[in-house]
XYZ file of C-alpha atoms in Angstrom:
734
model
C -176.815 -39.077 -20.784
C -174.510 -36.608 -22.517
C -170.898 -37.671 -22.588
C -168.967 -35.121 -20.542
C -165.762 -37.078 -21.074
C -165.851 -36.089 -24.749
C -166.243 -32.496 -23.645
C -163.261 -32.808 -21.316
C -161.194 -34.464 -24.039
C -161.985 -31.553 -26.354
C -160.923 -29.127 -23.642
C -157.665 -31.013 -23.187
C -156.967 -30.928 -26.917
C -157.542 -27.179 -26.880
C -155.287 -26.552 -23.899
C -152.566 -28.707 -25.426
C -152.036 -25.894 -27.929
C -151.051 -23.658 -25.010
C -147.546 -23.821 -23.613
C -147.051 -27.018 -21.638
C -144.584 -27.085 -18.762
C -141.898 -29.712 -19.354
C -141.452 -31.522 -16.046
C -137.683 -31.718 -15.901
C -135.766 -31.991 -12.648
C -135.116 -28.746 -10.791
C -133.352 -28.181 -7.461
C -135.870 -28.597 -4.649
C -134.821 -27.126 -1.314
C -135.798 -28.565 2.041
C -134.391 -28.313 5.544
C -133.178 -30.768 8.156
C -133.064 -29.213 11.616
C -130.959 -30.171 14.625
C -131.711 -28.834 18.110
C -129.397 -28.658 21.070
C -129.939 -31.640 23.354
C -130.141 -31.663 27.140
C -126.374 -31.645 27.700
C -125.659 -28.929 25.131
C -128.466 -26.497 25.927
C -127.439 -22.945 26.807
C -124.028 -23.401 25.158
C -123.003 -20.602 22.801
C -122.472 -21.868 19.241
C -119.652 -20.199 17.289
C -118.774 -21.829 13.949
C -119.700 -24.696 11.661
C -117.821 -26.590 8.937
C -117.828 -29.882 7.053
C -114.980 -31.826 5.460
C -114.396 -34.104 2.476
C -115.673 -37.058 4.513
C -119.048 -35.304 4.934
C -118.477 -34.936 8.650
C -119.984 -31.822 10.232
C -118.310 -30.122 13.193
C -119.769 -27.338 15.297
C -117.515 -25.223 17.468
C -119.068 -24.055 20.705
C -117.732 -22.230 23.739
C -117.428 -25.680 25.371
C -115.618 -27.447 22.547
C -116.677 -29.450 19.517
C -120.214 -30.667 18.873
C -121.783 -32.538 15.982
C -125.301 -33.198 14.634
C -126.697 -36.665 15.175
C -130.283 -37.951 15.011
C -131.829 -34.472 14.862
C -129.892 -33.316 17.902
C -126.596 -31.531 18.476
C -124.372 -33.581 20.742
C -120.846 -33.488 22.126
C -118.197 -34.721 19.718
C -115.881 -37.396 21.143
C -114.374 -38.588 17.846
C -110.807 -37.439 18.632
C -110.300 -37.726 22.365
C -107.289 -35.364 22.462
C -109.460 -32.557 21.083
C -111.810 -32.833 24.050
C -108.996 -31.602 26.306
C -108.029 -28.666 24.098
C -109.393 -25.128 24.234
C -110.458 -24.680 20.596
C -111.192 -21.067 19.639
C -111.656 -21.271 15.856
C -112.516 -23.820 13.183
C -111.524 -23.720 9.513
C -110.854 -25.934 6.481
C -107.979 -26.432 4.094
C -108.086 -28.873 1.180
C -111.506 -29.911 2.563
C -109.958 -31.015 5.872
C -110.623 -29.582 9.326
C -108.121 -27.142 10.845
C -108.377 -26.172 14.499
C -107.042 -23.090 16.295
C -106.505 -23.656 19.990
C -105.118 -21.348 22.640
C -101.698 -22.930 21.966
C -101.555 -24.237 18.392
C -102.954 -24.554 14.895
C -103.422 -28.231 14.119
C -105.256 -30.858 12.147
C -105.912 -34.579 12.433
C -105.573 -34.925 8.659
C -102.241 -35.496 6.912
C -101.345 -38.039 9.594
C -101.528 -35.263 12.180
C -98.288 -33.706 10.877
C -99.717 -30.217 10.455
C -99.017 -28.489 13.769
C -98.017 -24.892 14.534
C -97.154 -23.609 17.998
C -98.384 -20.065 17.384
C -97.342 -18.463 20.697
C -100.087 -15.830 20.647
C -101.911 -15.044 23.845
C -105.670 -15.047 23.517
C -105.844 -15.911 19.780
C -109.055 -14.910 17.964
C -108.916 -16.301 14.461
C -106.926 -17.810 11.609
C -106.809 -18.045 7.828
C -105.068 -20.671 5.725
C -103.503 -19.763 2.371
C -101.598 -21.593 -0.341
C -99.206 -24.351 0.747
C -100.400 -24.171 4.366
C -99.525 -20.477 4.671
C -101.182 -19.650 7.985
C -102.208 -16.343 9.566
C -103.063 -16.322 13.263
C -104.506 -13.173 14.826
C -105.003 -12.102 18.417
C -106.392 -8.931 19.882
C -103.143 -7.047 19.314
C -100.806 -9.346 17.394
C -100.580 -11.044 13.991
C -98.247 -13.881 13.039
C -97.763 -15.683 9.726
C -96.323 -19.186 9.466
C -94.954 -21.200 6.529
C -93.996 -24.876 6.907
C -94.569 -24.521 10.636
C -92.112 -21.626 10.960
C -92.979 -18.028 11.732
C -92.112 -15.805 8.744
C -93.711 -12.514 9.784
C -95.370 -10.843 12.723
C -96.593 -7.442 13.852
C -98.305 -5.837 16.807
C -101.398 -3.669 16.472
C -102.995 -2.259 19.599
C -106.643 -3.161 20.077
C -106.994 -4.778 16.670
C -109.803 -7.131 17.750
C -110.197 -8.962 14.426
C -113.662 -10.132 13.376
C -112.789 -12.120 10.260
C -109.690 -13.190 8.293
C -109.594 -14.137 4.596
C -106.905 -15.232 2.134
C -107.056 -13.926 -1.435
C -105.586 -16.635 -3.600
C -105.469 -14.324 -6.645
C -103.051 -11.900 -4.924
C -101.569 -14.030 -2.151
C -102.603 -11.394 0.398
C -104.574 -11.711 3.618
C -107.472 -9.459 4.607
C -108.253 -8.649 8.234
C -111.647 -7.223 9.147
C -112.325 -5.287 12.327
C -115.438 -3.493 13.486
C -114.370 -0.237 11.848
C -111.769 -1.067 9.187
C -110.432 -3.493 6.591
C -106.697 -4.210 6.456
C -104.579 -5.894 3.798
C -101.494 -7.898 4.719
C -98.967 -7.932 1.856
C -96.335 -10.547 2.613
C -94.236 -9.554 -0.388
C -93.803 -6.043 1.015
C -94.076 -7.226 4.611
C -96.687 -4.554 5.296
C -100.166 -4.325 6.738
C -102.220 -1.414 5.411
C -105.664 -0.103 6.262
C -107.521 -0.139 2.944
C -111.053 0.792 4.000
C -112.651 2.730 6.850
C -116.099 1.633 7.937
C -118.363 1.317 10.945
C -120.367 -1.497 12.498
C -118.690 -4.042 10.227
C -119.580 -7.652 10.979
C -118.523 -10.045 8.178
C -116.795 -10.316 4.801
C -116.325 -12.593 1.823
C -115.158 -12.533 -1.799
C -117.867 -12.572 -4.437
C -117.026 -12.279 -8.123
C -114.720 -9.256 -8.450
C -115.819 -7.661 -5.188
C -115.212 -7.831 -1.481
C -118.587 -7.850 0.244
C -118.702 -6.470 3.775
C -121.563 -7.110 6.130
C -122.652 -4.433 8.573
C -125.365 -3.947 11.142
C -127.292 -2.053 8.476
C -126.862 -3.804 5.151
C -123.832 -4.586 3.012
C -121.042 -2.660 1.293
C -119.350 -3.912 -1.851
C -115.729 -2.942 -2.525
C -113.647 -3.220 -5.680
C -111.428 -6.248 -5.127
C -108.315 -4.509 -6.473
C -108.689 -0.882 -5.397
C -110.932 -1.333 -2.326
C -113.081 1.561 -3.546
C -116.715 1.442 -2.449
C -118.826 0.261 -5.369
C -122.210 0.368 -3.650
C -124.108 0.008 -0.402
C -127.293 -2.020 -0.177
C -129.999 -1.985 2.470
C -132.706 -3.480 0.228
C -132.306 -6.907 1.799
C -134.674 -9.261 3.594
C -132.953 -8.011 6.765
C -130.006 -5.678 7.206
C -128.331 -6.777 10.475
C -125.763 -9.075 8.859
C -123.943 -11.688 10.946
C -122.263 -13.839 8.284
C -121.348 -13.733 4.580
C -120.210 -16.705 2.534
C -119.588 -17.482 -1.116
C -120.971 -21.012 -1.309
C -120.468 -22.724 -4.649
C -120.573 -19.408 -6.469
C -123.682 -18.077 -4.694
C -123.616 -15.238 -2.172
C -125.220 -16.254 1.119
C -126.134 -13.945 3.983
C -126.713 -14.703 7.638
C -128.632 -12.182 9.716
C -130.444 -11.802 13.000
C -133.666 -12.582 11.098
C -132.753 -15.590 8.999
C -130.534 -16.527 6.066
C -130.902 -15.573 2.420
C -129.220 -16.151 -0.924
C -128.735 -13.716 -3.790
C -130.399 -14.968 -6.978
C -129.301 -14.315 -10.537
C -132.236 -11.912 -11.008
C -131.051 -9.711 -8.143
C -133.748 -10.914 -5.719
C -133.338 -13.233 -2.752
C -134.325 -16.705 -1.629
C -135.205 -16.215 2.028
C -134.801 -18.941 4.642
C -136.413 -17.977 7.941
C -138.939 -19.301 10.456
C -138.997 -22.816 11.873
C -139.852 -24.141 8.429
C -136.160 -23.663 7.661
C -134.222 -22.842 10.833
C -134.167 -23.822 14.488
C -134.230 -20.092 15.214
C -133.674 -17.017 13.059
C -130.484 -15.621 14.627
C -127.768 -16.886 12.250
C -124.289 -17.316 13.707
C -122.415 -18.885 10.786
C -122.897 -20.255 7.276
C -120.865 -22.881 5.472
C -120.792 -25.220 2.524
C -122.150 -28.598 3.567
C -121.795 -32.097 2.123
C -123.553 -33.109 -1.096
C -124.465 -29.612 -2.274
C -126.098 -28.664 1.033
C -125.744 -25.409 2.931
C -125.194 -25.414 6.688
C -126.826 -22.673 8.736
C -125.717 -22.386 12.358
C -128.026 -20.380 14.595
C -127.990 -19.532 18.283
C -130.076 -22.563 19.214
C -129.120 -25.198 16.648
C -128.260 -25.894 13.041
C -130.089 -26.505 9.797
C -128.908 -28.343 6.738
C -130.597 -26.974 3.642
C -130.662 -29.655 0.983
C -130.900 -28.978 -2.743
C -132.028 -32.139 -4.486
C -132.900 -32.753 -8.127
C -136.634 -33.400 -8.252
C -139.480 -33.304 -10.759
C -142.981 -32.140 -9.936
C -144.038 -35.772 -10.324
C -141.514 -36.917 -7.713
C -142.745 -34.173 -5.420
C -146.283 -35.476 -5.882
C -145.109 -38.998 -4.972
C -143.510 -37.598 -1.816
C -146.735 -35.851 -0.784
C -148.908 -38.822 -1.699
C -147.029 -40.951 0.804
C -147.590 -38.338 3.507
C -151.263 -38.017 2.587
C -151.868 -41.736 2.880
C -149.794 -42.329 6.006
C -150.978 -39.407 8.151
C -154.010 -37.642 6.715
C -156.831 -40.170 6.263
C -159.695 -40.452 8.791
C -162.551 -42.826 7.840
C -161.637 -42.037 4.234
C -161.807 -38.281 4.841
C -158.852 -36.016 4.152
C -157.842 -34.254 7.341
C -155.086 -32.128 8.826
C -152.894 -33.569 11.589
C -153.009 -31.818 14.963
C -149.693 -32.014 16.825
C -149.841 -32.239 20.604
C -146.176 -31.232 20.754
C -145.459 -28.417 18.285
C -143.452 -29.670 15.319
C -143.413 -33.281 16.515
C -145.219 -35.441 13.963
C -145.128 -38.458 16.278
C -147.661 -36.686 18.548
C -150.183 -36.054 15.783
C -153.822 -37.090 15.701
C -156.671 -36.660 13.196
C -160.036 -35.176 14.018
C -163.126 -33.711 12.417
C -163.363 -30.213 10.951
C -166.170 -28.052 9.602
C -165.159 -28.828 6.043
C -164.302 -32.524 5.905
C -166.494 -32.928 2.840
C -164.869 -30.031 0.999
C -161.251 -30.987 1.740
C -161.997 -34.614 0.896
C -163.643 -33.632 -2.386
C -160.437 -31.824 -3.359
C -158.209 -34.816 -2.608
C -160.720 -37.122 -4.309
C -160.672 -34.917 -7.417
C -156.889 -35.163 -7.524
C -157.055 -38.946 -7.367
C -159.635 -39.008 -10.152
C -157.336 -36.907 -12.311
C -154.429 -39.210 -11.392
C -156.461 -42.245 -12.406
C -157.481 -40.640 -15.694
C -153.832 -39.853 -16.521
C -152.113 -43.008 -15.244
C -154.864 -45.651 -14.841
C -153.336 -46.347 -11.432
C -155.231 -48.961 -9.430
C -154.021 -47.240 -6.268
C -155.569 -43.946 -7.383
C -158.864 -45.705 -8.084
C -158.967 -47.373 -4.666
C -158.117 -44.084 -2.947
C -160.880 -42.342 -4.880
C -163.431 -44.991 -3.986
C -162.478 -44.856 -0.320
C -162.877 -41.073 -0.234
C -166.170 -41.284 -2.124
C -167.618 -43.673 0.452
C -166.742 -41.260 3.253
C -168.480 -38.430 1.407
C -171.454 -40.616 0.516
C -172.016 -41.313 4.197
C -172.388 -37.584 4.866
C -175.919 -37.802 3.436
C -176.795 -41.238 4.819
C -176.178 -40.510 8.515
C -178.592 -37.535 8.745
C -182.195 -38.626 8.148
C -182.869 -35.490 6.128
C -183.273 -36.643 2.495
C -180.123 -35.399 0.845
C -178.851 -33.020 3.506
C -175.048 -33.430 3.693
C -173.407 -33.326 7.112
C -170.172 -31.433 7.559
C -168.481 -34.460 9.114
C -169.066 -37.463 11.330
C -167.339 -39.105 14.278
C -168.028 -41.854 16.817
C -170.173 -40.561 19.654
C -168.087 -38.960 22.380
C -165.005 -38.435 20.238
C -166.033 -35.392 18.241
C -163.775 -32.374 18.790
C -165.871 -29.674 20.393
C -169.619 -29.406 20.380
C -169.815 -26.516 17.933
C -168.665 -25.475 14.480
C -165.070 -24.329 14.300
C -164.738 -20.603 14.771
C -167.853 -20.224 16.916
C -167.744 -20.334 20.695
C -168.560 -18.321 23.776
C -171.853 -16.454 23.945
C -172.828 -17.276 20.370
C -172.550 -20.985 21.013
C -174.295 -20.846 24.382
C -177.213 -18.959 22.826
C -177.315 -21.337 19.837
C -177.468 -24.418 22.078
C -180.206 -22.870 24.214
C -182.319 -22.071 21.147
C -181.477 -24.901 18.758
C -179.713 -27.741 20.569
C -176.351 -29.318 19.876
C -174.695 -28.898 16.491
C -173.401 -32.487 16.691
C -176.403 -34.794 16.234
C -176.713 -38.420 17.287
C -177.423 -40.849 14.452
C -180.222 -43.416 14.622
C -177.806 -46.198 15.563
C -176.605 -44.079 18.536
C -173.017 -44.959 17.657
C -172.148 -41.998 15.465
C -172.625 -38.262 15.583
C -172.858 -36.089 12.492
C -172.060 -32.399 12.311
C -174.832 -30.074 11.190
C -174.842 -26.383 10.041
C -173.497 -27.356 6.591
C -172.531 -24.428 4.366
C -172.427 -23.668 0.645
C -168.687 -24.363 0.369
C -169.395 -27.981 1.274
C -172.078 -28.200 -1.401
C -169.857 -26.756 -4.128
C -167.152 -29.305 -3.303
C -169.708 -32.103 -3.508
C -171.167 -31.101 -6.876
C -167.693 -30.478 -8.305
C -166.306 -33.885 -7.417
C -169.441 -35.944 -7.979
C -169.518 -34.658 -11.553
C -165.874 -35.666 -12.030
C -166.557 -39.023 -10.410
C -169.569 -39.651 -12.647
C -167.320 -39.298 -15.696
C -163.880 -40.519 -14.628
C -164.575 -43.459 -12.309
C -164.044 -46.659 -14.321
C -166.950 -48.669 -12.890
C -170.536 -47.833 -13.907
C -172.037 -48.879 -10.590
C -169.815 -46.374 -8.806
C -170.561 -43.660 -11.358
C -174.270 -44.210 -10.796
C -173.775 -43.736 -7.060
C -172.197 -40.347 -7.740
C -175.131 -39.346 -9.944
C -177.471 -40.404 -7.130
C -175.609 -38.082 -4.770
C -176.003 -35.194 -7.210
C -179.740 -35.920 -7.458
C -180.528 -36.204 -3.748
C -178.505 -33.146 -2.764
C -180.103 -31.089 -5.537
C -183.564 -32.338 -4.602
C -183.010 -31.374 -0.965
C -182.236 -27.791 -1.964
C -185.186 -27.565 -4.360
C -187.653 -29.224 -1.985
C -186.654 -26.761 0.737
C -187.205 -23.567 -1.253
C -183.523 -23.158 -2.260
C -182.086 -23.677 1.204
C -180.022 -26.292 3.027
C -182.460 -27.043 5.830
C -180.997 -28.535 8.991
C -182.406 -30.994 11.537
C -184.258 -28.144 13.307
C -186.199 -27.155 10.182
C -184.200 -23.949 9.758
C -181.841 -22.972 6.925
C -178.169 -23.163 7.765
C -176.266 -19.886 8.048
C -174.657 -20.127 4.600
C -176.677 -22.727 2.687
C -178.954 -20.154 1.066
C -179.777 -19.753 -2.636
C -183.326 -18.461 -2.282
C -184.038 -15.397 -4.474
C -185.168 -13.337 -1.509
C -181.778 -13.908 0.122
C -179.595 -13.725 -2.997
C -181.144 -10.583 -4.436
C -181.123 -8.813 -1.091
C -177.467 -7.977 -1.701
C -176.381 -5.028 -3.857
C -175.095 -6.069 -7.263
C -171.445 -5.441 -6.341
C -171.484 -7.636 -3.225
C -169.786 -10.895 -4.135
C -172.375 -13.203 -2.550
C -175.099 -12.143 -4.991
C -172.957 -13.130 -7.952
C -171.438 -16.206 -6.280
C -174.647 -17.791 -4.969
C -176.358 -17.314 -8.312
C -173.423 -18.987 -10.036
C -173.401 -21.892 -7.580
C -177.063 -22.780 -7.821
C -177.134 -22.506 -11.618
C -174.085 -24.756 -11.834
C -175.689 -27.276 -9.442
C -178.858 -27.356 -11.528
C -176.944 -27.639 -14.804
C -174.925 -30.511 -13.333
C -178.048 -32.316 -12.141
C -179.719 -31.912 -15.528
C -176.581 -32.998 -17.397
C -176.326 -36.311 -15.588
C -180.016 -37.154 -15.085
C -181.648 -35.402 -18.099
C -184.553 -34.710 -15.736
C -186.303 -31.625 -17.121
C -187.280 -30.377 -13.664
C -183.740 -29.204 -13.055
C -183.550 -27.293 -16.319
C -186.969 -25.737 -15.768
C -186.002 -24.689 -12.245
C -182.843 -23.037 -13.532
C -184.747 -21.256 -16.294
C -187.226 -19.936 -13.721
C -184.409 -18.546 -11.558
C -182.943 -16.938 -14.672
C -186.172 -15.581 -16.161
C -188.018 -14.470 -13.024
C -185.199 -13.627 -10.616
C -182.294 -12.597 -12.852
C -179.854 -15.307 -11.754
C -178.024 -15.395 -15.098
C -177.724 -11.626 -14.953
C -176.324 -11.917 -11.429
C -173.932 -14.699 -12.392
C -172.722 -13.044 -15.591
C -171.572 -9.803 -13.990
C -167.797 -9.536 -14.401
C -165.697 -10.029 -11.300
C -164.555 -6.404 -11.509
C -167.984 -5.317 -10.239
C -167.269 -6.838 -6.820
C -166.251 -4.136 -4.371
C -166.789 -2.395 -1.078
C -170.340 -1.389 -0.182
C -170.950 0.856 2.811
C -172.884 -0.921 5.540
C -172.551 -4.429 4.027
C -170.696 -6.909 6.252
C -169.850 -9.159 3.302
C -168.135 -6.438 1.291
C -165.395 -5.073 3.544
C -162.728 -7.119 1.719
C -162.306 -9.681 -1.031
C -163.242 -13.155 0.216
C -160.778 -15.757 -1.058
C -162.982 -18.576 0.239
C -165.461 -17.342 -2.357
C -162.706 -17.762 -4.955
C -162.316 -21.395 -3.951
C -166.042 -22.000 -4.327
C -166.163 -20.130 -7.611
C -163.296 -21.982 -9.264
C -164.510 -25.397 -8.131
C -167.885 -24.512 -9.641
C -166.400 -23.020 -12.805
C -166.147 -26.187 -14.989
C -169.779 -27.160 -14.379
C -170.979 -23.580 -14.823
C -169.383 -23.359 -18.274
C -169.359 -26.899 -19.644
C -172.915 -27.847 -18.611
C -174.514 -24.679 -19.971
C -177.911 -25.251 -21.589
C -176.922 -23.589 -24.885
C -173.848 -22.445 -26.780
C -174.918 -18.829 -26.300
C -175.154 -19.324 -22.551
C -171.856 -21.197 -22.541
C -170.078 -18.290 -24.240
C -171.523 -15.824 -21.737
C -170.558 -18.030 -18.805
C -167.038 -18.507 -20.141
C -166.510 -14.778 -20.561
C -167.667 -14.248 -16.992
C -165.341 -16.842 -15.496
C -162.532 -15.385 -17.588
C -163.098 -12.048 -15.869
C -162.724 -13.782 -12.492
C -159.582 -15.570 -13.586
C -158.077 -12.267 -14.744
C -158.631 -10.780 -11.282
C -157.012 -13.796 -9.613
C -154.213 -14.189 -12.138
C -151.578 -12.379 -10.072
C -151.727 -15.130 -7.418
C -150.191 -17.616 -9.881
C -152.431 -20.262 -8.314
C -152.145 -23.422 -10.436
C -155.487 -24.796 -9.298
C -157.289 -21.703 -10.553
C -155.350 -21.895 -13.816
C -156.026 -25.584 -14.421
C -159.725 -25.337 -13.518
C -159.935 -22.439 -15.957
C -158.364 -24.722 -18.551
C -160.946 -27.373 -17.675
C -163.537 -24.716 -18.506
C -162.134 -24.304 -22.010
C -159.366 -21.716 -21.775
C -156.164 -21.971 -23.787
C -154.285 -19.347 -21.785
C -153.563 -20.637 -18.306
C -150.116 -19.261 -17.378
C -148.337 -22.618 -17.372
C -144.942 -21.349 -16.221
C -146.432 -19.328 -13.353
C -148.372 -22.403 -12.250
C -145.247 -24.558 -12.354
C -143.373 -21.888 -10.348
C -146.052 -22.150 -7.637
C -145.689 -25.937 -7.559
C -141.879 -25.813 -7.485
C -141.872 -23.255 -4.669
C -144.462 -25.096 -2.595
C -142.692 -26.089 0.657
C -141.790 -29.676 1.429
C -142.491 -29.029 5.118
C -146.273 -28.941 5.668
C -146.170 -27.976 9.340
C -147.992 -24.744 10.107
C -145.052 -22.665 11.267
C -145.360 -19.010 12.187
C -143.926 -16.858 9.397
C -143.310 -13.114 9.466
C -142.241 -11.070 6.454
C -143.320 -7.688 7.805
C -139.719 -6.593 8.473
C -138.386 -7.339 4.992
C -136.727 -4.427 3.233
C -136.363 -6.171 -0.125
C -140.111 -6.216 -0.766
C -142.227 -3.383 -2.116
C -145.239 -2.849 0.112
C -148.455 -1.457 -1.301
C -151.283 0.452 0.339
C -153.990 -1.493 2.217
C -156.513 -2.652 -0.328
C -159.756 -4.545 -0.901
C -157.950 -7.743 -1.926
C -155.713 -7.773 1.184
C -152.610 -7.828 -1.000
C -149.524 -6.779 0.967
C -146.699 -6.622 -1.555
C -146.369 -5.701 -5.210
C -145.760 -9.331 -6.158
C -146.770 -12.686 -4.766
C -144.196 -14.376 -2.525
C -143.138 -17.973 -3.207
C -144.973 -20.508 -1.109
C -141.934 -21.516 0.940
C -141.431 -17.917 2.153
C -144.950 -17.256 3.430
C -147.317 -18.839 5.886
C -148.789 -22.096 4.654
C -152.494 -21.901 3.806
C -155.227 -23.591 1.824
C -156.386 -22.430 -1.599
C -158.839 -20.047 0.050
C -156.046 -18.039 1.676
C -154.299 -15.963 -0.987
C -151.818 -13.247 0.029
C -151.358 -14.575 3.569
C -147.714 -13.584 3.858
C -147.598 -13.430 7.646
C -149.172 -15.557 10.351
C -149.356 -19.267 11.002
C -148.997 -21.056 14.321
C -146.230 -22.432 16.494
C -146.186 -25.727 14.621
C -149.315 -27.317 16.071
C -150.598 -28.921 12.862
C -149.478 -30.467 9.600
C -151.526 -29.563 6.554
C -152.869 -32.340 4.356
C -150.857 -32.517 1.099
C -153.908 -32.455 -1.175
C -153.232 -28.715 -1.511
C -150.331 -29.730 -3.774
C -151.717 -32.990 -5.146
C -154.945 -31.573 -6.588
C -153.350 -28.823 -8.704
C -150.515 -31.099 -9.824
C -152.808 -33.842 -11.104
C -155.268 -31.316 -12.521
C -152.344 -29.874 -14.476
C -151.416 -33.302 -15.761
C -155.046 -33.968 -16.699
C -155.457 -30.801 -18.777
C -152.027 -31.434 -20.341
C -150.492 -28.285 -18.874
C -147.731 -30.363 -17.232
C -145.860 -33.055 -19.097
C -145.054 -36.478 -17.728
C -141.693 -36.395 -15.902
C -138.796 -36.029 -18.316
C -135.944 -38.541 -17.772
C -132.587 -37.151 -16.616
């Protein structure tokens, strides 16, 4: 048997010359969310703040609240405050300051800070140097120093929205819906310095005063108050809050929160992945470098924690093992209560073999890199589940989609098919779930080509990377029996009823029935040649090589497979050509290493490599690390290491399938509807779009209401593949 491991080692040495991502700690963001509980529901939330003790206070129309155990509850810490009518909340020297209908006070400084402000119906306050305090009502302003009033004025119908103190000038700013005023205590004057409309919020940022409006922001010169610029190119323009938090400009809006980045773009925090709801009421600096986002229905604490890609993989590995294993299969978790992981259960899917092969591959790569006993045991467990897919059906190498104990399978049909189609199928063919000979288990039929490509991909890896020869031989046996089934059945996956499955078809009559620019002609030719090359590589049985040569010589399969990806396009009247199929990408890239590395000759290998390179070039804009690392495994030196690492860094920590909508965003450049279903001019980071598997590129909108948690293999496989091909370094200390 040829030694593929030597081939892989050569590939790794080649890719090591490419730029390797140094896995140093970066700031990983994740959210903790706190809902209103039963006693606080339907209470209007107004402000949020935290102090030097890391306490978090929320001001509501019914007094103070605080977050505790994922809920927002009434705050009883200081009993006297429960009897006060608190109208505003602020901080000074990292301590809480409260404005009530009678006073400005604090419980810090031994409770000595107390001002009887004497304003009817106060609206807000601002604290300056040395406890200089401005209190504003609808028509009156008063300033206090050392508890004594030092200035006041009356302004009819002022209705202040926000008050700020400028420590560089010693002046106060007062924002109303249609104007900005400056209070100069040296001159004892209050002057209107800017006329506006629909103003909603303000803050200082660098040398500017940033004003929020109902339609974007306006930036004023901090000294002259001249308008520098207006900006509506934001994720959303109805601004509710503006805050300078640790030198970064944060925005609250009626459609989420966002932060200005150094490159002029925005990090966008919206949907239930990040927030309880998207209507932001207030933003504030939180404890330990967090950001607090108060919304109408709760609060979120956005954490920024130093983390390496390796630590992120450890985090996801724990989730994978604790919640996403069913009989050794990798599976998603269905949540009976949306968003509540405690209500989750595992069940079968159409593609248990495919998803499991991808997790298994990641564990094989992890074992190869680390020699972890845990990785080996996980790989063996997953292999046994996949191995049983061919042992339960009595069909000589036919792989089931899944299996389950009789009576516990979810549905009686393949996912995605129901109604009249299913009724007709059952009448003509019988149940898709078949009872095994022991009458204890049922196995799922109708297996498709995507299952087969996952099997051949991972069995080849297993045959080389598993440390024990007996286990490697079992993988080679699986390759042989699955290949023999296809060959013995005239290049079809033939089901229990003697008929080919809907998608398990590699017969020349089927493959060559498609026009040359329909993707399935190219893809199916590539798959079956790769399967045959793999079988020949590991068994050296000439029948597999001869069969491949016949498909090439007589039916043009190499010609089909070697067409560049740019030939794929729309064909009038062809159902399979109305748009680019990203599930085909998944099959193609999983098949890519075997298609190139197991070629029968160097000439063929060069042709195959050039073809897969054309496919990678088409997919390159997705920045998908799995595609990049599988391309590296096929011999490429150029794999876009930084783009791959960006994808892994931006992959969300929350794996729940939340509904995400970016269609309203005004900061993104939309492009015309196109064959590849690309929506915007650039790919969005993973934590700003709907979560999806590797066969779902460009899905920027969609998702569900939180009724499932995705299995973390979608991160683990590319991460460990990157480590294996030396495109990601081991974690760098400090």
